Amino acid sequence: MRLSNLGNGEKGVICKVLGRGAFRKRITEMGFVKGKVVLVVKNAPLKDPIEYSIMDYAVSLRRSEASMIEVMTEEEAKRLNLAVSSTETIEEALLETAKVAGKVINVAFVGNPNTGKTSLFNQLSGAHEHVGNYSGVTVELKKAQVKLDGYTINLVDLPGTYSLTAYSPEEVYVRKYIAEEMPDVIVNVVDATNLERNLYLTTQLIDMDVKVVMALNMYDELTLHNDQFDHEALGKMLGIPMIPTVGSRGRGVRDLLQAAIKAYEEIYAVQKPSKMHHHIHIYYGAEVEAAITDLQKLMRISQNAALFDRYSTRFFAVKLIEKDALMTALVRKECANADEIIAAAQKHIAKLEEEFKEDSETIISDAKYGFVAGALKETFKYGKQNRHSHTKKIDNIITGKVLGFPIFLLFMWAMFYTTFALGSYPMEWINSGVEALSGWLSSVMPDSLFKDLLIDGVVTGVGSVIAFLPNILLLFFFISLFEDTGYMARAVFITDKLMHTIGLHGKSFIPLVMGFGCNVPAIMATRTIENRTQRTLTMLIIPFMSCSARLPVYILFIGAFFPHHAGTVLFLIYLVGIGLAILSALFFSKMVFKDKGQPFVMELPPYRIPTLKSIIRHMWHKGSQYVRQMGGIILIAAIVIWALNTFPLSSARLRQLDEQAAAVKEHYAAALAQSVADSAPLTADMEKRLHDIAVARNNTQHEYSYLGQLGHAIEPLMRPLGFDWKMSVSLLTGVVAKETVVSTLGIIYQADDDDEGDAASLKQRLRDERYRSGAKAGQPIFSDVTAVAFLVFILLYLPCIAAIAAIRRESGNRWISAFAIIYTTLVAWLAAFAVQQIGTWLT
C-alpha cells in the first residue's frame, strides 16, 4: 500500500521509497527510511498536505510525495498470515513483515523489437508469451513472478520500442510506465549484433536517470561473427552492468537476475554501490548543454516537485528541445511556471536551429548516435566474417521482384494444404474416440435427462469441436515458424505496396496475418500502427481474416462436400476473405478515411533458425487456449444449446404423436393376440410404424423446441441464401464463438438420429439431410453451392463478442464497434446471396 492511501490515525511500516535521485535524498533525510513506523496525524482541510509522525516528530508531505512511499499496514500483515508472539509488539511484528515486503523487486524489460526481449522474458519466467522475429509482437505488458536468492522478483515485459519519443503508442506507453509505475530496475535488452542502433534507446534511459541492467542478448551470434567486444569496458563507460545472454536457450538468465538484485540492493544501501553502477550524462555539445542547464533551473522550483520527483529534469529538458508534444502538454498541466519554461524552450530551439541549420530533434539524435559511435569505437571491432551474408542471399530470392510474390503465395497455400491434409488423421482418431465414449456412456447409464445432457450436449457438443484441435495446432505451427525465422517481416515488405495502394501501412499486414490465428490479439496488435486512421481502418477489416475458430466449420463442410480438393478450397476461402478485406480497405480509404498515411519504416531482421522448443511452446500455448475454451465458453454454449434444443418437453403435437404410438401398440397387441399364423410379419410391421412415429416425434420435438422456434424466426431472412432454420440458428450461436457453429450442428443432427448406435459422422448427416416438406421435399438441403455460400457467410459475418469488445476498447469508440457488426454482417449476407444465386444459375 502507498502511504498516501492511509487514513487519519492509521500507521504502517515503510517498506520501500520509490522515486528518483533528488526526491529520494530529500525524503530519506526527513526520516522516511525502510523499517520506520509512520503514523498519519491529520489531513489538511483541502486534503493536501498530510501531517505524519515519524521517529517522534511531526512532518508534512504532499499527497503526491506520500504516493511514492510503500508501507505495510496491520491489515496487510494479517493477510500475509502475520503471527504476533507474546513477546513482541505489533510494531515489531510489522517490521519483520515489512522486511519481507522489502525483498520484492519490480523489474521491467525494455528494448527494441527483434532483440529477443520476450524470448528472454519467457526463459526467466517460464511464461509462454508469443515470440516473433518482427516488430510489434508484444503489444501490451506481460507479467510474471520468479524467486531467487530470497527475493521475489516481479517481471514486466513492456512493448518493444525503438525510442522513448511520442511517435508511436508503444513508445508513449513505455515512457509513461517507467515514470508512473517506477520499477526498481530496468532490464534493457539489446541485440548484441546490432549495438549502434539498440544503444540509442539506452541513452534515453540514461537521461531518465533510472537504474539499468543491460542484457546483451543473442551474444552467441556476435561471437560467431568473430567480433571483438569488451562489454565490461563499455559497461563502465555507460555506468551500466552488461550481462551476455542467449534468450532462446536460456544462457545467462540467472546472471541477469542476480545483476538486477545487486542493482536493487545498491539502491536501498544493502550493499555499497559498485564501480559498474554510476550515473553519467550524455554530452550533447556546449550549446545544447547550456540550453538543458537553463531549462533545468526553471524546472527546479518547489511548486514543480510533484512532476520532477517522477521525471528527471534533464530528460524533460532534452524532450522539450526535441519538441516533444506530450512533454510540453505535461509541463502546461503540472508546472507552476509552465509559460516561462515553454517560452525558454522555444527560445533555445530557435537559437540552436539557427546555429546548426538543423531541426532540434535531429541535433539531439546526432549527438546521441555520436556518443554511441564513440563508445563503440573504443570497445568494439567487427570480425572479418561477412555479417548476415546468408540473409542477403536468401532475400535476393524470396523478396526478389520476380519470385517474391509467387513464393509468398506458395508458402500460404502450403500452410493451408498441410493444415488440412496432416490434420485429417488425428481428427479421425479424436472423432472415433468421441463416438466410442458416447457409445459407452449410452450403454452404462440409465435413461434420464442427465444422460441426454451428458451425451447429446457435453460429449457431442464439445467433442465435435475438439476434433479440430490438430488442425489448430498445425496452423499455429506454421505461423510461428514464419514469425520466428523472420519471414513474416519479409511478407510485410512484399505486401507493402499492395497495402499502400488500398490505404494501409505495411505494418497493417502483421495484424492481418495474426487475424488468421485469432482476431482479438490481431486487433490489439494494431497499436503498432502510428497513424490513428490507418489503425481504425485495419481494425475494421481484420474480421475478414479468417480466425482459427472458423477453421472447424471449414474443415467440417469441406470434408463433407469437397474432400478431393480440400486444401485448395480451404486456400480459396482464405483468399476470399483477403480479397474482401482489400476491397473494403480500398472503399474506406477512398470514401471515408481520406488520409495520406505514414511513411513505411520497418526493420528487416536477419534470418534466424528458430528453436523447436520455441515453436512447439507457442503452438501448444495456443492449443491450450483452445482447449481451455472447450472447458469454458464452448462447454457452456453446448449446454445452453442442448437445453434450448430439448425444451419444452411437451406440446400438443408431441402428445398427439405419443397417442398415435400408444394406439399402434394397442392395435397390434390385439392383432397379435388373435393371430394364429406366424406373428413375425405383424411384429415387423408394428416396429416399422413405431419407428416412423419415433422419427417424427424426434423431428417435431426438435423443430418446436426453443432453439427451433428461434431458428424459424430468423429463417425468412436467411432463406434467400439457401439456409434452413438449422443453419440459421447455428450462425446465431456462432456470435458467442465461431466454434459453437459446429457444436450447434452436432447437437441438432444428433437429436435427429433416432438410433443411438448409429456411428455416422456429422459430415455424413450433412450430406444426407433432406427437406421433409414443401416443394423441395426429398431434395438435399446442402448442395455444393449452398455449402460454399454457408462457408462464405461464416467467413465474413460479424466477429465474436470478444473481437467486438477488442474493437471497442482499442478504438475507444463504441460506434466503430457497432459499425463493424453491421458492416461485416451486411457484406456476409450479400456475398452469400451472390454465391447462391450465381452458383444455382451456373449449375
PDB file of C-alpha atoms in Angstrom, residues 193 219-228 380-393 607:
ATOM      1  CA  THR A 193      24.768  -7.973 -33.127  1.00  0.00           C
ATOM      2  CA  TYR A 219      25.566 -12.935 -27.759  1.00  0.00           C
ATOM      3  CA  ASP A 220      26.264 -16.263 -29.430  1.00  0.00           C
ATOM      4  CA  GLU A 221      25.715 -14.648 -32.847  1.00  0.00           C
ATOM      5  CA  LEU A 222      28.208 -11.909 -32.011  1.00  0.00           C
ATOM      6  CA  THR A 223      30.906 -14.457 -31.161  1.00  0.00           C
ATOM      7  CA  LEU A 224      30.006 -16.440 -34.294  1.00  0.00           C
ATOM      8  CA  HIS A 225      30.960 -13.411 -36.401  1.00  0.00           C
ATOM      9  CA  ASN A 226      34.360 -13.221 -34.648  1.00  0.00           C
ATOM     10  CA  ASP A 227      33.582  -9.696 -33.436  1.00  0.00           C
ATOM     11  CA  GLN A 228      35.729  -8.343 -30.611  1.00  0.00           C
ATOM     12  CA  PHE A 380      34.028  -2.955 -30.377  1.00  0.00           C
ATOM     13  CA  LYS A 381      35.690  -4.250 -33.545  1.00  0.00           C
ATOM     14  CA  TYR A 382      33.958  -6.121 -36.361  1.00  0.00           C
ATOM     15  CA  GLY A 383      35.308  -9.515 -37.339  1.00  0.00           C
ATOM     16  CA  LYS A 384      36.346 -10.420 -40.874  1.00  0.00           C
ATOM     17  CA  GLN A 385      33.311 -12.620 -41.464  1.00  0.00           C
ATOM     18  CA  ASN A 386      30.686 -11.136 -43.761  1.00  0.00           C
ATOM     19  CA  ARG A 387      27.778 -10.356 -41.434  1.00  0.00           C
ATOM     20  CA  HIS A 388      24.313 -11.586 -42.380  1.00  0.00           C
ATOM     21  CA  SER A 389      25.571 -12.702 -45.809  1.00  0.00           C
ATOM     22  CA  HIS A 390      23.131 -15.617 -45.722  1.00  0.00           C
ATOM     23  CA  THR A 391      20.276 -13.179 -45.127  1.00  0.00           C
ATOM     24  CA  LYS A 392      21.187 -11.162 -48.216  1.00  0.00           C
ATOM     25  CA  LYS A 393      21.452 -14.277 -50.371  1.00  0.00           C
ATOM     26  CA  TYR A 607      17.010 -14.715 -40.714  1.00  0.00           C
TER      27      TYR A 607
END
